[in-house]
Every structure is written in C-alpha cells, then in structure tokens.
DNA sequence: TTGAAAGCGCTAACAG
DNA sequence: CTGTTAGCGCTTTCAA
C-alpha cells in the first residue's frame, strides 16, 4: 500500500466550519480576508483553524480558481556555472509573489524541452520562464499555442509573442574586443558560442563590429565555433595552436570557454596574459577565483532572473498585456587575464 | 483583468468523451490504461483526444487521488557551488519517476525553512528532500508531524523518523588529515564548518581521530570555527596568521573555505603548498580549476541527490516503510594544494 | 465492458 | 453579513 494518505491531519475547511459553527463559505471568506465578515465570527474561525492546525489545500484552490501559483523554469543545466545565480534570482522573485518554481533541466535537448513544456502544462503552471537552448521553432510555437504567459531568458527568439530579458550581447562583445584592441592586440582570435542561439550570434557580431570600427581586418582563420562549454574552449584553443596562425589574444564567448582555452594554452607553455591576453563573458563567480583572474564582460545574471519573474507575474496578473523586451547593459571587468589595467605595449 | 483563463484550448475529458461518444469514465479508463476497455472505444477516444489536443489536468487529478506528483527540495543556496550537482541529481531522478521538483532556497534561515515547509505542505507535495541548515528541532518536529515522507540530504539529524543520505564525513576528515600527516605535517590547523550541523561536527571528529591515531597532540589553538563560506575560510586563515602560532598545513571543512584560506595565505606571501599544505572537502568542480589544484575529499554529490529521490519515492509509494540511512564513502583526491603525490619531507 | 453519479477541498454566485 | 449550492476536472465505486 502507498503512503498513508488518510492522514492524521487532513483537516479541511469543513472541519473548521463545523468547529466554529459557521458555514464553509464564511470560513473561506475569513481565511482569504477579502469579503467583509463580522469580527466575532472571524475570531471564532481563526481560533478553530489554529486549534485544528488547518493548512489550506492549494490544489483544491488551484482547481477552482484555475491558478496554480506555480511557474516552470526551464534551463539547460544547473551545473553550468552560469545558471545558479539566474535560478536564484528567479526563485527569490517568485517567493515574493508566492509562486512555487518547478525546475527543469533539459541539457539543451529539443525533445526534453518539449516534454517539459507539456509536463508543466499538465501541471497547469501559471507561467513559464524559458532559456531556450537551440533555436527551435516548434517548441516556441507550442509554447505560444498553450496560451500560458512565457518569458524568455537570456536568449532572444525571433517571432515569439513572449517577453524577454537579456543582456546586450553585441555591445558586450564589442566592449571585450575593444578592450583587447586598446591593450595593443591586433590578432584577436574569437571562440563563438552556439551560433544558433541569439547570445552566440550576437557576441560574434559584436566582435566583428569592433574589428571593423578599429579598421582591423577580420580573419576567418582566427574564428572558431564552440558550444559554450569548457571542452569546446579547450578544443578551439588547441585547434588555433595547431593551425599555427599567429594570434596575441582570445575573446571567448563565455567564461568557461575562456578558462578551457587558458588551460590549453598553459599546457602548451603559453602564458596568459604575457603571451596571449584572454577575455571571457558572463563574469561567473569562478572568474574571480580562477588564476589568472579573468577579465570578462559582466552580465547581471541574478537581476535578470528577478526581472524575468517580475515580467512574468505582470503577464499572469494581466497588468501587462503586450510583450516587452528588457535588455541589461553589460559591464567590462578588467582583471589579470587580459593584462590588467595598465595600457601596455 | 487577469490573463485569459478561458483559453482557446481548455479541453477536458468531457469534451473528449462527447467527441468520441462515450462516457467520461471510459475516457478516463482509456487514458490511464489500467482497466480493460474494448479496443474499438479505445481507438475512438485516443483519436478524439489527439484531435482536440487534449492535455490532462494534473491538478484535478491530484485533488482526486491525493497525489500531486511533486516534491519539494529545500536547500540553503543554489549559488553555493556544492548544491548544483546535488540538485541536478535530485532532478534527474525525479524526472524518471515523473515528479516535479519545487526548489526552495532558505539561506540557512530557520524561519525560511519553516515557511517553505508549510508552503510545500499547502501545495500537497508528495515528499520533501531537505538539507537542514541549522540543527533545529522545531522544523524537524514540524516535518514529522506533517506525515509527509521526508529524506534528509547531506546532514544527519538525530531523532527523526526520516531516511537520510550522506557521506561518511568523519571518515573523510580522517582521510584528509591522515594524508597531511603522511606528507610529514605535524602542525595541522583545522577550519570547521558550522559545528551545529552533523557534517560540521563529524568532520571535526574525523580530524581529531586522525591526530589521536598518529599520536599527535591536538592543539586547540589551531582549530577555528568557520561557517562553510569562503569568507569564513579567509578569516580563519587570517586569525591563524595573526595568532602567530606555527602551522604547516590546513584542513578546511569544505573547498570554498580552503580556497578562502589559500587566498588569504597568498595575500600574506605564504605559498601553497610549499610553505603550507591545504586540503579541502567536497571536491566541487572548482577544485580542479583553481590554482593550485585543490587536494580534497570527494563526495559523490550527484549520486547522493539521485539516491535521496530513490529513497523518497520508495517511501511515497510505500515500497519502503521504515527509515534507512544511506552513507556514501568519501574519496581522497590528491592534487597540488597538498604537495601532490610524492611522499615529501 | 460501460455508464451514472458521487465527491476530492475549495471559491463564488446567489439568495436571504 | 452569512449560508446554500453549484461546480472546477478528474477517478472510482456501484449497477447495469
């Protein structure tokens, strides 16, 4: 037999009503505190509720009012150091509004995303915060068709009705590249994240913008496609070395790729920043623990998570009807891996 | 007005029944596939369901069968590098059994814990996985009284009916200290985690066990109380230095405290491992990215998360009735911060 | 094998 | 201001 559901304490509104000698409607009113009720009855009901240790049953409530007070949060992988702060921001904001957050890791797999979307819909979540992993029209269409409020995190998706929150990736990449150029670098290699994601593509654009702006020839041989993972950063650096193309700096599309690249360079006896300057993106906590301290572009990840929920809740409550795109501005964090502050060379 | 709940697609079992020209009971049976039904009707119902894009409403189901297919996961802070792997293990295991996991961060605050426990109970979660932060009899009693299956993660709590999963912290601390002793160290400082937590207290015991075993005098002046945070590791090292007591090694109760300590030592010009050897605990991912690579005691965190849910589900389904204590065995990971493999001195 | 009907615990008309 | 009552969408007896 399953765990005992006919529990010691399964006290309902009905029990409270009986004890307080009122109707269940009155109990409901008092507990929800919206309609006016006489203080006398209120007192009696509250007392009865306390004596019986009454705890409302939210699932019944959810069924009745069609509002589960829960939201889904879909991300690729909480073990990726980028996400904990995001998740924390989401959770803290959700708590304020009394929403439960259901966490889903998809590993960036399209079919996992789809499964979770349906799963969350079955649970009748009031909204979904979604970090799409690969540009997938189908899941976006699915999400749209469900008629649940959605906010897109970190990654823009074209043609969706949903609101979104992200950082200006293009600007960030521009700043990173500009910084390297100002350090006197001219042969700046680039390791891209997944170019199918807006964050990946936008950072690539920013890199090119900066080269163009400073009249530096874009050299395709210095551009590598990674996948936002440590391994892909390492591999890109290795390919770069083996290709024997000259370079004096690397801009990696996120911090763990930057670290992967540095590890690889070190293995080949190349020093960072003395021989090659490296800049990452995101400013994960590790960036200040790693040696050399990582120069990087900071995204306000926690705030992004918070803002996403703020937006989502506004959509859920109907305070906001049309979609809105919140774009945070990135910040350059100059540390050791790019040679620090001094204007070298 | 709130978000449109009278949605385009709010198709219920009733709609399906009408379209397939059967009763709702039949639809329910077919969809749940337990009772026998004629293949003819089954086909008709399935077709209708697909045509209408029917998606079951789990909240109605939950109300009826008193089973929400969701579990609560209470941790101090997802931003603490120890937890992402734990959470991922929990989530992956929960997915297999089709449970939603509701994430709660308490920052180790007792009253937050209490709030979340009640919150989760209102949501009628089927079980709770709980990483208790400070030894608090009240919340434990509350959890017990709720009659919800509970499994304790990482930290043992005396006198609770719940099952638990943890690592043998005492053994791990013994191994760490032993390793330092075998490296020739005799003045081994210790930075404790919160001694109110079993994990904190057990690691302290293991440290003392090892000293005793090797007939090294325990010196209270070398023992510091931290709080499992980077800052407390840094502070402990600083106090140690300022106290001017001699020491040749530090065993910190977790990796981020170890890193905090090393950062502090470095700031004072003391080299690790040349001047002082350092060992941590947990083997978070950062341990292999930090320089020097951190010697530490590995806990199989992901597996612990998985196992916790396995246990929790067994309790929920009634497969397991009495509580069970799963204890994983730790593993010594020898890296640079303790001077590596060679038997120095 | 199938259908009718009761009811999970709650909210919200509606009537008084 | 308070009570009666009708469901929310589903599962599950109980009869047929």
PDB file of N, CA and C in Angstrom, chain A residues 86-124:
ATOM      1  N   UNK A  86      21.141  32.843 -11.867  1.00  0.00           N
ATOM      2  CA  UNK A  86      19.894  33.083 -12.589  1.00  0.00           C
ATOM      3  C   UNK A  86      18.722  32.458 -11.836  1.00  0.00           C
ATOM      4  N   UNK A  87      18.928  31.196 -11.489  1.00  0.00           N
ATOM      5  CA  UNK A  87      17.880  30.449 -10.801  1.00  0.00           C
ATOM      6  C   UNK A  87      17.563  31.101  -9.464  1.00  0.00           C
ATOM      7  N   UNK A  88      18.593  31.535  -8.794  1.00  0.00           N
ATOM      8  CA  UNK A  88      18.377  32.163  -7.503  1.00  0.00           C
ATOM      9  C   UNK A  88      17.561  33.446  -7.655  1.00  0.00           C
ATOM     10  N   UNK A  89      17.875  34.212  -8.683  1.00  0.00           N
ATOM     11  CA  UNK A  89      17.117  35.432  -8.930  1.00  0.00           C
ATOM     12  C   UNK A  89      15.650  35.115  -9.198  1.00  0.00           C
ATOM     13  N   UNK A  90      15.435  34.113  -9.989  1.00  0.00           N
ATOM     14  CA  UNK A  90      14.070  33.680 -10.300  1.00  0.00           C
ATOM     15  C   UNK A  90      13.344  33.258  -9.026  1.00  0.00           C
ATOM     16  N   UNK A  91      14.035  32.449  -8.263  1.00  0.00           N
ATOM     17  CA  UNK A  91      13.386  31.898  -7.079  1.00  0.00           C
ATOM     18  C   UNK A  91      13.055  32.989  -6.063  1.00  0.00           C
ATOM     19  N   UNK A  92      13.986  33.882  -5.854  1.00  0.00           N
ATOM     20  CA  UNK A  92      13.747  34.954  -4.887  1.00  0.00           C
ATOM     21  C   UNK A  92      12.569  35.831  -5.298  1.00  0.00           C
ATOM     22  N   UNK A  93      12.506  36.129  -6.585  1.00  0.00           N
ATOM     23  CA  UNK A  93      11.395  36.953  -7.056  1.00  0.00           C
ATOM     24  C   UNK A  93      10.080  36.182  -6.958  1.00  0.00           C
ATOM     25  N   UNK A  94      10.132  34.916  -7.280  1.00  0.00           N
ATOM     26  CA  UNK A  94       8.925  34.093  -7.229  1.00  0.00           C
ATOM     27  C   UNK A  94       8.401  34.007  -5.802  1.00  0.00           C
ATOM     28  N   UNK A  95       9.322  33.899  -4.881  1.00  0.00           N
ATOM     29  CA  UNK A  95       8.925  33.806  -3.477  1.00  0.00           C
ATOM     30  C   UNK A  95       8.112  35.027  -3.051  1.00  0.00           C
ATOM     31  N   UNK A  96       8.584  36.179  -3.463  1.00  0.00           N
ATOM     32  CA  UNK A  96       7.893  37.416  -3.102  1.00  0.00           C
ATOM     33  C   UNK A  96       6.434  37.382  -3.556  1.00  0.00           C
ATOM     34  N   UNK A  97       6.215  36.829  -4.721  1.00  0.00           N
ATOM     35  CA  UNK A  97       4.856  36.782  -5.250  1.00  0.00           C
ATOM     36  C   UNK A  97       4.140  35.478  -4.910  1.00  0.00           C
ATOM     37  N   UNK A  98       4.795  34.690  -4.065  1.00  0.00           N
ATOM     38  CA  UNK A  98       4.164  33.449  -3.634  1.00  0.00           C
ATOM     39  C   UNK A  98       3.963  32.403  -4.717  1.00  0.00           C
ATOM     40  N   UNK A  99       4.912  32.327  -5.602  1.00  0.00           N
ATOM     41  CA  UNK A  99       4.849  31.273  -6.599  1.00  0.00           C
ATOM     42  C   UNK A  99       5.869  30.187  -6.287  1.00  0.00           C
ATOM     43  N   UNK A 100       5.486  28.966  -6.529  1.00  0.00           N
ATOM     44  CA  UNK A 100       6.445  27.875  -6.458  1.00  0.00           C
ATOM     45  C   UNK A 100       7.154  27.792  -7.787  1.00  0.00           C
ATOM     46  N   UNK A 101       8.459  27.505  -7.767  1.00  0.00           N
ATOM     47  CA  UNK A 101       9.118  27.327  -9.050  1.00  0.00           C
ATOM     48  C   UNK A 101       9.561  25.896  -9.249  1.00  0.00           C
ATOM     49  N   UNK A 102       9.125  25.370 -10.365  1.00  0.00           N
ATOM     50  CA  UNK A 102       9.438  23.994 -10.740  1.00  0.00           C
ATOM     51  C   UNK A 102      10.628  24.022 -11.688  1.00  0.00           C
ATOM     52  N   UNK A 103      11.695  23.385 -11.266  1.00  0.00           N
ATOM     53  CA  UNK A 103      12.944  23.449 -12.028  1.00  0.00           C
ATOM     54  C   UNK A 103      13.052  22.311 -13.041  1.00  0.00           C
ATOM     55  N   UNK A 104      13.449  22.644 -14.254  1.00  0.00           N
ATOM     56  CA  UNK A 104      13.599  21.641 -15.302  1.00  0.00           C
ATOM     57  C   UNK A 104      14.933  21.807 -16.015  1.00  0.00           C
ATOM     58  N   UNK A 105      15.737  20.762 -16.074  1.00  0.00           N
ATOM     59  CA  UNK A 105      17.000  20.769 -16.820  1.00  0.00           C
ATOM     60  C   UNK A 105      16.829  19.991 -18.112  1.00  0.00           C
ATOM     61  N   UNK A 106      17.151  20.625 -19.209  1.00  0.00           N
ATOM     62  CA  UNK A 106      16.920  19.950 -20.497  1.00  0.00           C
ATOM     63  C   UNK A 106      18.198  19.500 -21.187  1.00  0.00           C
ATOM     64  N   UNK A 107      19.346  19.949 -20.672  1.00  0.00           N
ATOM     65  CA  UNK A 107      20.611  19.689 -21.356  1.00  0.00           C
ATOM     66  C   UNK A 107      20.592  20.200 -22.785  1.00  0.00           C
ATOM     67  N   UNK A 108      19.732  21.158 -23.031  1.00  0.00           N
ATOM     68  CA  UNK A 108      19.674  21.731 -24.356  1.00  0.00           C
ATOM     69  C   UNK A 108      19.062  20.828 -25.405  1.00  0.00           C
ATOM     70  N   UNK A 109      18.389  19.779 -24.956  1.00  0.00           N
ATOM     71  CA  UNK A 109      17.787  18.863 -25.935  1.00  0.00           C
ATOM     72  C   UNK A 109      16.372  19.291 -26.270  1.00  0.00           C
ATOM     73  N   UNK A 110      16.153  19.435 -27.527  1.00  0.00           N
ATOM     74  CA  UNK A 110      14.862  19.916 -28.006  1.00  0.00           C
ATOM     75  C   UNK A 110      13.694  19.058 -27.538  1.00  0.00           C
ATOM     76  N   UNK A 111      13.883  17.756 -27.575  1.00  0.00           N
ATOM     77  CA  UNK A 111      12.758  16.908 -27.195  1.00  0.00           C
ATOM     78  C   UNK A 111      12.521  16.919 -25.692  1.00  0.00           C
ATOM     79  N   UNK A 112      13.600  17.130 -24.936  1.00  0.00           N
ATOM     80  CA  UNK A 112      13.419  17.283 -23.495  1.00  0.00           C
ATOM     81  C   UNK A 112      12.631  18.557 -23.202  1.00  0.00           C
ATOM     82  N   UNK A 113      12.977  19.591 -23.917  1.00  0.00           N
ATOM     83  CA  UNK A 113      12.253  20.850 -23.757  1.00  0.00           C
ATOM     84  C   UNK A 113      10.766  20.640 -24.003  1.00  0.00           C
ATOM     85  N   UNK A 114      10.486  19.945 -25.067  1.00  0.00           N
ATOM     86  CA  UNK A 114       9.090  19.711 -25.416  1.00  0.00           C
ATOM     87  C   UNK A 114       8.368  18.928 -24.329  1.00  0.00           C
ATOM     88  N   UNK A 115       9.017  17.879 -23.871  1.00  0.00           N
ATOM     89  CA  UNK A 115       8.431  17.069 -22.796  1.00  0.00           C
ATOM     90  C   UNK A 115       8.127  17.925 -21.579  1.00  0.00           C
ATOM     91  N   UNK A 116       9.078  18.752 -21.217  1.00  0.00           N
ATOM     92  CA  UNK A 116       8.891  19.576 -20.027  1.00  0.00           C
ATOM     93  C   UNK A 116       7.790  20.610 -20.219  1.00  0.00           C
ATOM     94  N   UNK A 117       7.712  21.143 -21.407  1.00  0.00           N
ATOM     95  CA  UNK A 117       6.655  22.120 -21.662  1.00  0.00           C
ATOM     96  C   UNK A 117       5.293  21.466 -21.453  1.00  0.00           C
ATOM     97  N   UNK A 118       5.163  20.264 -21.974  1.00  0.00           N
ATOM     98  CA  UNK A 118       3.884  19.569 -21.813  1.00  0.00           C
ATOM     99  C   UNK A 118       3.644  19.169 -20.359  1.00  0.00           C
ATOM    100  N   UNK A 119       4.697  18.731 -19.737  1.00  0.00           N
ATOM    101  CA  UNK A 119       4.627  18.368 -18.321  1.00  0.00           C
ATOM    102  C   UNK A 119       4.137  19.557 -17.497  1.00  0.00           C
ATOM    103  N   UNK A 120       4.753  20.689 -17.753  1.00  0.00           N
ATOM    104  CA  UNK A 120       4.383  21.891 -16.999  1.00  0.00           C
ATOM    105  C   UNK A 120       2.957  22.324 -17.322  1.00  0.00           C
ATOM    106  N   UNK A 121       2.578  22.134 -18.549  1.00  0.00           N
ATOM    107  CA  UNK A 121       1.211  22.491 -18.906  1.00  0.00           C
ATOM    108  C   UNK A 121       0.215  21.596 -18.180  1.00  0.00           C
ATOM    109  N   UNK A 122       0.523  20.328 -18.103  1.00  0.00           N
ATOM    110  CA  UNK A 122      -0.350  19.417 -17.370  1.00  0.00           C
ATOM    111  C   UNK A 122      -0.483  19.843 -15.912  1.00  0.00           C
ATOM    112  N   UNK A 123       0.593  20.329 -15.388  1.00  0.00           N
ATOM    113  CA  UNK A 123       0.560  20.810 -14.006  1.00  0.00           C
ATOM    114  C   UNK A 123      -0.131  22.160 -13.918  1.00  0.00           C
ATOM    115  N   UNK A 124      -0.491  22.681 -15.039  1.00  0.00           N
ATOM    116  CA  UNK A 124      -1.173  23.971 -15.124  1.00  0.00           C
ATOM    117  C   UNK A 124      -0.420  25.093 -14.415  1.00  0.00           C
TER     118      UNK A 124
END
